[in-house]
JSON list of C-alpha atoms in Angstrom, two decimals:
[
{"chain": "A", "resi": 1, "resn": "ASP", "atom": "CA", "xyz": [122.09, -75.82, -290.73]},
{"chain": "A", "resi": 2, "resn": "ALA", "atom": "CA", "xyz": [122.92, -79.47, -290.47]},
{"chain": "A", "resi": 3, "resn": "GLY", "atom": "CA", "xyz": [124.42, -79.04, -286.49]},
{"chain": "A", "resi": 4, "resn": "VAL", "atom": "CA", "xyz": [127.05, -80.17, -285.19]},
{"chain": "A", "resi": 5, "resn": "ILE", "atom": "CA", "xyz": [128.57, -83.42, -287.17]},
{"chain": "A", "resi": 6, "resn": "GLN", "atom": "CA", "xyz": [130.21, -85.93, -285.68]},
{"chain": "A", "resi": 7, "resn": "SER", "atom": "CA", "xyz": [132.14, -88.83, -287.29]},
{"chain": "A", "resi": 8, "resn": "PRO", "atom": "CA", "xyz": [131.96, -91.65, -286.90]},
{"chain": "A", "resi": 9, "resn": "ARG", "atom": "CA", "xyz": [129.03, -92.51, -285.09]},
{"chain": "A", "resi": 10, "resn": "HIS", "atom": "CA", "xyz": [130.16, -95.77, -283.77]},
{"chain": "A", "resi": 11, "resn": "GLU", "atom": "CA", "xyz": [133.31, -97.15, -283.24]},
{"chain": "A", "resi": 12, "resn": "VAL", "atom": "CA", "xyz": [134.84, -100.38, -282.54]},
{"chain": "A", "resi": 13, "resn": "THR", "atom": "CA", "xyz": [138.73, -100.96, -281.81]},
{"chain": "A", "resi": 14, "resn": "GLU", "atom": "CA", "xyz": [141.08, -102.90, -280.22]},
{"chain": "A", "resi": 15, "resn": "MET", "atom": "CA", "xyz": [143.11, -102.09, -276.95]},
{"chain": "A", "resi": 16, "resn": "GLY", "atom": "CA", "xyz": [146.59, -100.26, -278.50]},
{"chain": "A", "resi": 17, "resn": "GLN", "atom": "CA", "xyz": [144.86, -98.86, -281.65]},
{"chain": "A", "resi": 18, "resn": "GLU", "atom": "CA", "xyz": [144.34, -95.20, -282.59]},
{"chain": "A", "resi": 19, "resn": "VAL", "atom": "CA", "xyz": [141.18, -93.53, -282.96]},
{"chain": "A", "resi": 20, "resn": "THR", "atom": "CA", "xyz": [140.25, -90.44, -284.25]},
{"chain": "A", "resi": 21, "resn": "LEU", "atom": "CA", "xyz": [137.14, -88.92, -283.79]},
{"chain": "A", "resi": 22, "resn": "ARG", "atom": "CA", "xyz": [136.28, -86.03, -285.92]},
{"chain": "A", "resi": 23, "resn": "CYS", "atom": "CA", "xyz": [133.92, -83.06, -285.07]},
{"chain": "A", "resi": 24, "resn": "LYS", "atom": "CA", "xyz": [132.05, -80.11, -287.69]},
{"chain": "A", "resi": 25, "resn": "PRO", "atom": "CA", "xyz": [130.85, -77.39, -285.32]},
{"chain": "A", "resi": 26, "resn": "ILE", "atom": "CA", "xyz": [128.04, -75.25, -286.24]},
{"chain": "A", "resi": 27, "resn": "SER", "atom": "CA", "xyz": [129.10, -72.33, -289.11]},
{"chain": "A", "resi": 28, "resn": "GLY", "atom": "CA", "xyz": [129.48, -69.22, -287.20]},
{"chain": "A", "resi": 29, "resn": "HIS", "atom": "CA", "xyz": [130.50, -70.73, -283.83]},
{"chain": "A", "resi": 30, "resn": "ASP", "atom": "CA", "xyz": [133.50, -69.79, -282.42]},
{"chain": "A", "resi": 31, "resn": "TYR", "atom": "CA", "xyz": [133.49, -71.84, -279.42]},
{"chain": "A", "resi": 32, "resn": "LEU", "atom": "CA", "xyz": [133.86, -75.70, -279.47]},
{"chain": "A", "resi": 33, "resn": "PHE", "atom": "CA", "xyz": [133.56, -78.49, -276.89]},
{"chain": "A", "resi": 34, "resn": "TRP", "atom": "CA", "xyz": [134.31, -82.26, -276.42]},
{"chain": "A", "resi": 35, "resn": "TYR", "atom": "CA", "xyz": [133.07, -84.26, -273.67]},
{"chain": "A", "resi": 36, "resn": "ARG", "atom": "CA", "xyz": [133.33, -87.39, -272.85]},
{"chain": "A", "resi": 37, "resn": "GLN", "atom": "CA", "xyz": [130.20, -89.52, -271.29]},
{"chain": "A", "resi": 38, "resn": "THR", "atom": "CA", "xyz": [130.44, -92.68, -269.46]},
{"chain": "A", "resi": 39, "resn": "MET", "atom": "CA", "xyz": [128.10, -94.27, -266.55]},
{"chain": "A", "resi": 40, "resn": "MET", "atom": "CA", "xyz": [130.87, -94.11, -263.89]},
{"chain": "A", "resi": 41, "resn": "ARG", "atom": "CA", "xyz": [131.73, -90.76, -264.40]},
{"chain": "A", "resi": 42, "resn": "GLY", "atom": "CA", "xyz": [129.10, -89.09, -265.95]},
{"chain": "A", "resi": 43, "resn": "LEU", "atom": "CA", "xyz": [129.59, -86.01, -268.82]},
{"chain": "A", "resi": 44, "resn": "GLU", "atom": "CA", "xyz": [133.22, -84.66, -268.28]},
{"chain": "A", "resi": 45, "resn": "LEU", "atom": "CA", "xyz": [134.41, -81.86, -270.40]},
{"chain": "A", "resi": 46, "resn": "LEU", "atom": "CA", "xyz": [137.67, -83.07, -271.83]},
{"chain": "A", "resi": 47, "resn": "ILE", "atom": "CA", "xyz": [138.84, -79.89, -273.65]},
{"chain": "A", "resi": 48, "resn": "TYR", "atom": "CA", "xyz": [137.64, -75.97, -275.44]},
{"chain": "A", "resi": 49, "resn": "PHE", "atom": "CA", "xyz": [138.60, -74.32, -278.26]},
{"chain": "A", "resi": 50, "resn": "ASN", "atom": "CA", "xyz": [138.01, -70.88, -279.04]},
{"chain": "A", "resi": 51, "resn": "ASN", "atom": "CA", "xyz": [138.46, -69.67, -282.54]},
{"chain": "A", "resi": 52, "resn": "ASN", "atom": "CA", "xyz": [140.34, -72.70, -282.89]},
{"chain": "A", "resi": 53, "resn": "VAL", "atom": "CA", "xyz": [142.92, -71.80, -280.05]},
{"chain": "A", "resi": 54, "resn": "PRO", "atom": "CA", "xyz": [142.79, -74.18, -277.24]},
{"chain": "A", "resi": 55, "resn": "ILE", "atom": "CA", "xyz": [141.59, -72.05, -274.04]},
{"chain": "A", "resi": 56, "resn": "ASP", "atom": "CA", "xyz": [141.27, -75.06, -271.13]},
{"chain": "A", "resi": 57, "resn": "ASP", "atom": "CA", "xyz": [142.58, -79.06, -271.84]},
{"chain": "A", "resi": 58, "resn": "SER", "atom": "CA", "xyz": [142.33, -79.91, -268.01]},
{"chain": "A", "resi": 59, "resn": "GLY", "atom": "CA", "xyz": [140.08, -82.26, -268.28]},
{"chain": "A", "resi": 60, "resn": "MET", "atom": "CA", "xyz": [142.25, -84.27, -270.66]},
{"chain": "A", "resi": 61, "resn": "PRO", "atom": "CA", "xyz": [142.56, -87.72, -268.84]},
{"chain": "A", "resi": 62, "resn": "GLU", "atom": "CA", "xyz": [146.28, -88.18, -270.27]},
{"chain": "A", "resi": 63, "resn": "ASP", "atom": "CA", "xyz": [148.88, -87.70, -272.82]},
{"chain": "A", "resi": 64, "resn": "ARG", "atom": "CA", "xyz": [147.43, -90.35, -274.76]},
{"chain": "A", "resi": 65, "resn": "PHE", "atom": "CA", "xyz": [144.36, -88.21, -275.76]},
{"chain": "A", "resi": 66, "resn": "SER", "atom": "CA", "xyz": [145.03, -85.11, -278.17]},
{"chain": "A", "resi": 67, "resn": "ALA", "atom": "CA", "xyz": [142.61, -82.47, -280.03]},
{"chain": "A", "resi": 68, "resn": "LYS", "atom": "CA", "xyz": [143.35, -80.17, -282.86]},
{"chain": "A", "resi": 69, "resn": "MET", "atom": "CA", "xyz": [141.66, -77.73, -284.72]},
{"chain": "A", "resi": 70, "resn": "PRO", "atom": "CA", "xyz": [143.22, -76.96, -287.86]},
{"chain": "A", "resi": 71, "resn": "ASN", "atom": "CA", "xyz": [140.44, -75.10, -288.73]},
{"chain": "A", "resi": 72, "resn": "ALA", "atom": "CA", "xyz": [136.92, -72.99, -287.79]},
{"chain": "A", "resi": 73, "resn": "SER", "atom": "CA", "xyz": [135.01, -76.21, -289.31]},
{"chain": "A", "resi": 74, "resn": "PHE", "atom": "CA", "xyz": [136.91, -79.21, -288.10]},
{"chain": "A", "resi": 75, "resn": "SER", "atom": "CA", "xyz": [138.34, -80.66, -284.97]},
{"chain": "A", "resi": 76, "resn": "THR", "atom": "CA", "xyz": [139.42, -83.76, -283.89]},
{"chain": "A", "resi": 77, "resn": "LEU", "atom": "CA", "xyz": [140.25, -85.61, -280.84]},
{"chain": "A", "resi": 78, "resn": "LYS", "atom": "CA", "xyz": [142.76, -88.65, -280.66]},
{"chain": "A", "resi": 79, "resn": "ILE", "atom": "CA", "xyz": [143.07, -91.29, -278.76]},
{"chain": "A", "resi": 80, "resn": "GLN", "atom": "CA", "xyz": [147.01, -93.26, -278.83]},
{"chain": "A", "resi": 81, "resn": "PRO", "atom": "CA", "xyz": [146.66, -96.07, -277.58]},
{"chain": "A", "resi": 82, "resn": "SER", "atom": "CA", "xyz": [143.71, -96.76, -276.87]},
{"chain": "A", "resi": 83, "resn": "GLU", "atom": "CA", "xyz": [142.56, -98.69, -273.82]},
{"chain": "A", "resi": 84, "resn": "PRO", "atom": "CA", "xyz": [139.37, -100.67, -272.84]},
{"chain": "A", "resi": 85, "resn": "ARG", "atom": "CA", "xyz": [138.53, -97.50, -269.81]},
{"chain": "A", "resi": 86, "resn": "ASP", "atom": "CA", "xyz": [138.32, -95.21, -272.84]},
{"chain": "A", "resi": 87, "resn": "SER", "atom": "CA", "xyz": [135.52, -96.89, -274.02]},
{"chain": "A", "resi": 88, "resn": "ALA", "atom": "CA", "xyz": [132.25, -93.99, -273.83]},
{"chain": "A", "resi": 89, "resn": "VAL", "atom": "CA", "xyz": [130.36, -91.38, -275.54]},
{"chain": "A", "resi": 90, "resn": "TYR", "atom": "CA", "xyz": [132.73, -89.04, -276.65]},
{"chain": "A", "resi": 91, "resn": "PHE", "atom": "CA", "xyz": [130.22, -85.70, -277.69]},
{"chain": "A", "resi": 92, "resn": "CYS", "atom": "CA", "xyz": [131.36, -82.52, -279.84]},
{"chain": "A", "resi": 93, "resn": "ALA", "atom": "CA", "xyz": [129.56, -79.34, -278.89]},
{"chain": "A", "resi": 94, "resn": "SER", "atom": "CA", "xyz": [129.67, -75.94, -280.28]},
{"chain": "A", "resi": 95, "resn": "SER", "atom": "CA", "xyz": [128.43, -72.45, -279.33]},
{"chain": "A", "resi": 96, "resn": "LEU", "atom": "CA", "xyz": [128.34, -68.78, -280.60]},
{"chain": "A", "resi": 97, "resn": "ASP", "atom": "CA", "xyz": [129.39, -67.36, -276.73]},
{"chain": "A", "resi": 98, "resn": "PRO", "atom": "CA", "xyz": [128.43, -69.20, -274.26]},
{"chain": "A", "resi": 99, "resn": "GLY", "atom": "CA", "xyz": [129.66, -66.03, -271.76]},
{"chain": "A", "resi": 100, "resn": "LEU", "atom": "CA", "xyz": [126.29, -64.85, -273.27]},
{"chain": "A", "resi": 101, "resn": "GLY", "atom": "CA", "xyz": [123.93, -67.88, -272.06]},
{"chain": "A", "resi": 102, "resn": "GLU", "atom": "CA", "xyz": [123.96, -68.96, -275.81]},
{"chain": "A", "resi": 103, "resn": "THR", "atom": "CA", "xyz": [123.70, -72.42, -275.26]},
{"chain": "A", "resi": 104, "resn": "GLN", "atom": "CA", "xyz": [126.14, -75.62, -276.32]},
{"chain": "A", "resi": 105, "resn": "TYR", "atom": "CA", "xyz": [124.66, -77.21, -279.30]},
{"chain": "A", "resi": 106, "resn": "PHE", "atom": "CA", "xyz": [125.74, -80.89, -278.90]},
{"chain": "A", "resi": 107, "resn": "GLY", "atom": "CA", "xyz": [126.55, -83.25, -281.63]},
{"chain": "A", "resi": 108, "resn": "PRO", "atom": "CA", "xyz": [124.98, -86.83, -281.81]},
{"chain": "A", "resi": 109, "resn": "GLY", "atom": "CA", "xyz": [128.18, -88.30, -280.55]},
{"chain": "A", "resi": 110, "resn": "THR", "atom": "CA", "xyz": [130.88, -90.74, -281.16]},
{"chain": "A", "resi": 111, "resn": "ARG", "atom": "CA", "xyz": [130.23, -94.26, -279.01]},
{"chain": "A", "resi": 112, "resn": "LEU", "atom": "CA", "xyz": [133.70, -95.72, -278.72]},
{"chain": "A", "resi": 113, "resn": "LEU", "atom": "CA", "xyz": [134.27, -99.36, -277.79]},
{"chain": "A", "resi": 114, "resn": "VAL", "atom": "CA", "xyz": [137.50, -100.45, -276.91]},
{"chain": "A", "resi": 115, "resn": "LEU", "atom": "CA", "xyz": [138.10, -104.47, -276.34]},
{"chain": "B", "resi": 1, "resn": "GLN", "atom": "CA", "xyz": [132.06, -84.39, -251.92]},
{"chain": "B", "resi": 2, "resn": "LYS", "atom": "CA", "xyz": [130.87, -84.12, -256.13]},
{"chain": "B", "resi": 3, "resn": "GLU", "atom": "CA", "xyz": [130.72, -80.47, -257.50]},
{"chain": "B", "resi": 4, "resn": "VAL", "atom": "CA", "xyz": [127.26, -81.05, -258.35]},
{"chain": "B", "resi": 5, "resn": "GLU", "atom": "CA", "xyz": [125.14, -83.38, -256.56]},
{"chain": "B", "resi": 6, "resn": "GLN", "atom": "CA", "xyz": [121.56, -84.89, -258.20]},
{"chain": "B", "resi": 7, "resn": "ASN", "atom": "CA", "xyz": [119.44, -88.01, -257.06]},
{"chain": "B", "resi": 8, "resn": "SER", "atom": "CA", "xyz": [119.84, -90.19, -259.83]},
{"chain": "B", "resi": 9, "resn": "GLY", "atom": "CA", "xyz": [115.83, -91.05, -259.20]},
{"chain": "B", "resi": 10, "resn": "PRO", "atom": "CA", "xyz": [114.07, -92.66, -261.17]},
{"chain": "B", "resi": 11, "resn": "LEU", "atom": "CA", "xyz": [111.56, -89.97, -260.14]},
{"chain": "B", "resi": 12, "resn": "SER", "atom": "CA", "xyz": [108.24, -90.97, -261.07]},
{"chain": "B", "resi": 13, "resn": "VAL", "atom": "CA", "xyz": [105.22, -88.77, -261.30]},
{"chain": "B", "resi": 14, "resn": "PRO", "atom": "CA", "xyz": [102.13, -88.92, -262.95]},
{"chain": "B", "resi": 15, "resn": "GLU", "atom": "CA", "xyz": [100.87, -87.44, -266.33]},
{"chain": "B", "resi": 16, "resn": "GLY", "atom": "CA", "xyz": [99.75, -84.00, -265.57]},
{"chain": "B", "resi": 17, "resn": "ALA", "atom": "CA", "xyz": [101.29, -83.45, -262.45]},
{"chain": "B", "resi": 18, "resn": "ILE", "atom": "CA", "xyz": [104.41, -81.16, -261.04]},
{"chain": "B", "resi": 19, "resn": "ALA", "atom": "CA", "xyz": [108.08, -82.96, -261.36]},
{"chain": "B", "resi": 20, "resn": "SER", "atom": "CA", "xyz": [110.62, -81.20, -259.34]},
{"chain": "B", "resi": 21, "resn": "LEU", "atom": "CA", "xyz": [114.04, -81.96, -259.91]},
{"chain": "B", "resi": 22, "resn": "ASN", "atom": "CA", "xyz": [116.75, -80.90, -257.36]},
{"chain": "B", "resi": 23, "resn": "CYS", "atom": "CA", "xyz": [120.67, -79.84, -257.48]},
{"chain": "B", "resi": 24, "resn": "THR", "atom": "CA", "xyz": [123.07, -78.96, -255.36]},
{"chain": "B", "resi": 25, "resn": "TYR", "atom": "CA", "xyz": [126.36, -77.74, -255.61]},
{"chain": "B", "resi": 26, "resn": "SER", "atom": "CA", "xyz": [129.77, -77.30, -253.92]},
{"chain": "B", "resi": 27, "resn": "ASP", "atom": "CA", "xyz": [131.40, -74.22, -255.30]},
{"chain": "B", "resi": 28, "resn": "ARG", "atom": "CA", "xyz": [129.85, -70.84, -254.05]},
{"chain": "B", "resi": 29, "resn": "GLY", "atom": "CA", "xyz": [131.62, -69.25, -256.78]},
{"chain": "B", "resi": 30, "resn": "SER", "atom": "CA", "xyz": [129.69, -70.87, -259.54]},
{"chain": "B", "resi": 31, "resn": "GLN", "atom": "CA", "xyz": [128.15, -68.20, -261.46]},
{"chain": "B", "resi": 32, "resn": "SER", "atom": "CA", "xyz": [125.85, -70.06, -264.12]},
{"chain": "B", "resi": 33, "resn": "PHE", "atom": "CA", "xyz": [123.61, -72.77, -263.88]},
{"chain": "B", "resi": 34, "resn": "PHE", "atom": "CA", "xyz": [121.99, -74.85, -266.79]},
{"chain": "B", "resi": 35, "resn": "TRP", "atom": "CA", "xyz": [119.43, -77.68, -266.91]},
{"chain": "B", "resi": 36, "resn": "TYR", "atom": "CA", "xyz": [119.68, -80.10, -270.08]},
{"chain": "B", "resi": 37, "resn": "ARG", "atom": "CA", "xyz": [117.82, -82.66, -271.07]},
{"chain": "B", "resi": 38, "resn": "GLN", "atom": "CA", "xyz": [119.00, -86.07, -272.67]},
{"chain": "B", "resi": 39, "resn": "TYR", "atom": "CA", "xyz": [116.87, -88.86, -274.06]},
{"chain": "B", "resi": 40, "resn": "SER", "atom": "CA", "xyz": [118.93, -92.07, -273.87]},
{"chain": "B", "resi": 41, "resn": "GLY", "atom": "CA", "xyz": [120.85, -93.00, -276.66]},
{"chain": "B", "resi": 42, "resn": "LYS", "atom": "CA", "xyz": [120.61, -88.92, -277.49]},
{"chain": "B", "resi": 43, "resn": "SER", "atom": "CA", "xyz": [122.62, -86.00, -277.23]},
{"chain": "B", "resi": 44, "resn": "PRO", "atom": "CA", "xyz": [122.26, -83.11, -274.51]},
{"chain": "B", "resi": 45, "resn": "GLU", "atom": "CA", "xyz": [120.11, -80.15, -275.31]},
{"chain": "B", "resi": 46, "resn": "LEU", "atom": "CA", "xyz": [119.64, -77.14, -273.20]},
{"chain": "B", "resi": 47, "resn": "ILE", "atom": "CA", "xyz": [116.21, -76.59, -271.53]},
{"chain": "B", "resi": 48, "resn": "MET", "atom": "CA", "xyz": [117.11, -73.64, -269.32]},
{"chain": "B", "resi": 49, "resn": "PHE", "atom": "CA", "xyz": [119.72, -71.50, -267.72]},
{"chain": "B", "resi": 50, "resn": "ILE", "atom": "CA", "xyz": [119.78, -69.19, -264.69]},
{"chain": "B", "resi": 51, "resn": "TYR", "atom": "CA", "xyz": [121.92, -66.22, -263.28]},
{"chain": "B", "resi": 52, "resn": "SER", "atom": "CA", "xyz": [120.09, -64.66, -260.89]},
{"chain": "B", "resi": 53, "resn": "ASN", "atom": "CA", "xyz": [118.70, -65.89, -257.52]},
{"chain": "B", "resi": 54, "resn": "GLY", "atom": "CA", "xyz": [115.16, -66.51, -257.65]},
{"chain": "B", "resi": 55, "resn": "ASP", "atom": "CA", "xyz": [112.31, -68.00, -260.42]},
{"chain": "B", "resi": 56, "resn": "LYS", "atom": "CA", "xyz": [113.10, -68.26, -264.14]},
{"chain": "B", "resi": 57, "resn": "GLU", "atom": "CA", "xyz": [110.11, -69.61, -265.96]},
{"chain": "B", "resi": 58, "resn": "ASP", "atom": "CA", "xyz": [109.69, -70.64, -269.88]},
{"chain": "B", "resi": 59, "resn": "GLY", "atom": "CA", "xyz": [106.60, -72.25, -270.84]},
{"chain": "B", "resi": 60, "resn": "ARG", "atom": "CA", "xyz": [105.84, -75.17, -268.54]},
{"chain": "B", "resi": 61, "resn": "PHE", "atom": "CA", "xyz": [109.42, -74.89, -267.10]},
{"chain": "B", "resi": 62, "resn": "THR", "atom": "CA", "xyz": [111.01, -72.91, -264.09]},
{"chain": "B", "resi": 63, "resn": "ALA", "atom": "CA", "xyz": [114.35, -72.85, -263.00]},
{"chain": "B", "resi": 64, "resn": "GLN", "atom": "CA", "xyz": [115.01, -71.76, -259.42]},
{"chain": "B", "resi": 65, "resn": "LEU", "atom": "CA", "xyz": [118.33, -70.61, -258.05]},
{"chain": "B", "resi": 66, "resn": "ASN", "atom": "CA", "xyz": [119.36, -70.19, -254.30]},
{"chain": "B", "resi": 67, "resn": "LYS", "atom": "CA", "xyz": [122.99, -69.32, -254.47]},
{"chain": "B", "resi": 68, "resn": "ALA", "atom": "CA", "xyz": [122.51, -68.93, -250.35]},
{"chain": "B", "resi": 69, "resn": "SER", "atom": "CA", "xyz": [121.81, -72.50, -249.99]},
{"chain": "B", "resi": 70, "resn": "GLN", "atom": "CA", "xyz": [123.34, -73.73, -253.14]},
{"chain": "B", "resi": 71, "resn": "TYR", "atom": "CA", "xyz": [120.92, -75.11, -254.67]},
{"chain": "B", "resi": 72, "resn": "VAL", "atom": "CA", "xyz": [119.05, -75.17, -258.46]},
{"chain": "B", "resi": 73, "resn": "SER", "atom": "CA", "xyz": [116.16, -76.67, -259.00]},
{"chain": "B", "resi": 74, "resn": "LEU", "atom": "CA", "xyz": [113.67, -77.23, -262.44]},
{"chain": "B", "resi": 75, "resn": "LEU", "atom": "CA", "xyz": [110.25, -77.68, -262.08]},
{"chain": "B", "resi": 76, "resn": "ILE", "atom": "CA", "xyz": [107.85, -79.31, -264.84]},
{"chain": "B", "resi": 77, "resn": "ARG", "atom": "CA", "xyz": [104.38, -78.33, -264.67]},
{"chain": "B", "resi": 78, "resn": "ASP", "atom": "CA", "xyz": [101.90, -80.51, -266.67]},
{"chain": "B", "resi": 79, "resn": "SER", "atom": "CA", "xyz": [104.28, -83.08, -266.97]},
{"chain": "B", "resi": 80, "resn": "GLN", "atom": "CA", "xyz": [103.94, -85.44, -270.44]},
{"chain": "B", "resi": 81, "resn": "PRO", "atom": "CA", "xyz": [105.11, -89.03, -270.99]},
{"chain": "B", "resi": 82, "resn": "SER", "atom": "CA", "xyz": [107.40, -86.97, -273.64]},
{"chain": "B", "resi": 83, "resn": "ASP", "atom": "CA", "xyz": [109.08, -85.49, -270.70]},
{"chain": "B", "resi": 84, "resn": "SER", "atom": "CA", "xyz": [110.60, -88.66, -269.62]},
{"chain": "B", "resi": 85, "resn": "ALA", "atom": "CA", "xyz": [114.48, -88.30, -269.67]},
{"chain": "B", "resi": 86, "resn": "THR", "atom": "CA", "xyz": [117.58, -87.62, -267.64]},
{"chain": "B", "resi": 87, "resn": "TYR", "atom": "CA", "xyz": [117.83, -84.00, -266.67]},
{"chain": "B", "resi": 88, "resn": "LEU", "atom": "CA", "xyz": [121.32, -82.92, -266.43]},
{"chain": "B", "resi": 89, "resn": "CYS", "atom": "CA", "xyz": [122.33, -80.10, -264.00]},
{"chain": "B", "resi": 90, "resn": "ALA", "atom": "CA", "xyz": [125.62, -78.25, -265.16]},
{"chain": "B", "resi": 91, "resn": "LEU", "atom": "CA", "xyz": [127.45, -75.11, -263.63]},
{"chain": "B", "resi": 92, "resn": "SER", "atom": "CA", "xyz": [130.04, -72.50, -264.52]},
{"chain": "B", "resi": 93, "resn": "GLY", "atom": "CA", "xyz": [132.45, -70.43, -262.87]},
{"chain": "B", "resi": 94, "resn": "ASP", "atom": "CA", "xyz": [133.03, -66.99, -263.16]},
{"chain": "B", "resi": 95, "resn": "SER", "atom": "CA", "xyz": [135.83, -66.71, -265.67]},
{"chain": "B", "resi": 96, "resn": "SER", "atom": "CA", "xyz": [135.54, -70.28, -267.23]},
{"chain": "B", "resi": 97, "resn": "TYR", "atom": "CA", "xyz": [133.13, -71.74, -270.00]},
{"chain": "B", "resi": 98, "resn": "LYS", "atom": "CA", "xyz": [134.17, -75.21, -268.79]},
{"chain": "B", "resi": 99, "resn": "LEU", "atom": "CA", "xyz": [130.88, -77.01, -267.89]},
{"chain": "B", "resi": 100, "resn": "ILE", "atom": "CA", "xyz": [130.53, -79.09, -264.88]},
{"chain": "B", "resi": 101, "resn": "PHE", "atom": "CA", "xyz": [127.42, -81.82, -264.67]},
{"chain": "B", "resi": 102, "resn": "GLY", "atom": "CA", "xyz": [125.63, -83.56, -262.40]},
{"chain": "B", "resi": 103, "resn": "SER", "atom": "CA", "xyz": [125.35, -87.30, -263.12]},
{"chain": "B", "resi": 104, "resn": "GLY", "atom": "CA", "xyz": [121.24, -86.53, -263.76]},
{"chain": "B", "resi": 105, "resn": "THR", "atom": "CA", "xyz": [117.86, -87.43, -262.61]},
{"chain": "B", "resi": 106, "resn": "ARG", "atom": "CA", "xyz": [115.88, -89.90, -264.57]},
{"chain": "B", "resi": 107, "resn": "LEU", "atom": "CA", "xyz": [112.29, -88.84, -264.84]},
{"chain": "B", "resi": 108, "resn": "LEU", "atom": "CA", "xyz": [109.49, -91.01, -265.77]},
{"chain": "B", "resi": 109, "resn": "VAL", "atom": "CA", "xyz": [105.65, -89.58, -266.23]},
{"chain": "B", "resi": 110, "resn": "ARG", "atom": "CA", "xyz": [103.45, -92.16, -266.04]},
{"chain": "B", "resi": 111, "resn": "PRO", "atom": "CA", "xyz": [100.43, -91.98, -268.54]}
]
C-alpha cells in the first residue's frame, strides 16, 4: 500500500486566497483525521471522520476552515480566506479502528505558508 | 495548564545508554496513551501504546503508565543515533478517538 497520500506537499499563497489540501487515506481505513502542527501549538487535531461522516470538529479553529469527505478514498481541508497565522504543517492520518489500538498512519503532510 | 506536559529538551544521552522520556497529564479520565516518534521534517509514527498501569515492553522500548500519579514514560534501551528525534506523548479519553498531543521532547543520542 502506498500509505496516506497528501497533496500538495508544499503550498505558498497570499493572504485572502483559498487553499485546498487533499488527502487519500489508506484503503480500507474507516477513520480519517486532519491535524495541524505549529511550533507554538504543537500537533492539534482539527477534525476526524468515521465512514465519511464528520464525528468531532471541535478542533476546527473557525469558520474559515471546512473539511469534507465525499467518499472513502478522498478528503479535503479548505481554508477560505487564508491568513498568515494559518501557516503550519497539515497532516492527514487514517486508521482502521483506533478504539482497538490500531495506529493512526500519518501522511507526509502539507507545508502551508500564507504570506 | 496544558493537558499533556513534556519537557521540550533536548535530552542528550550517549550511544548505548538508556533514554528516559516523561509525560504528565491533567485529565484523570484519560484512557489510552501513545508515544509517537517524529524525525525532523517528517510525519509522526507510532512507537507504542499503553492502556493499563504498569510496564509494556516492545524490543528496546518500554512504556510505563501510572494513572494514580498521572504520568506515562518511555524508556529506550541501548540508544542509537538513529533514535535521535522528537518524541510525542499523546492520550485519548474514554469515548473519543481524539488524540491530544504534548509538545514533544527532543532526544539527541551522541555517537
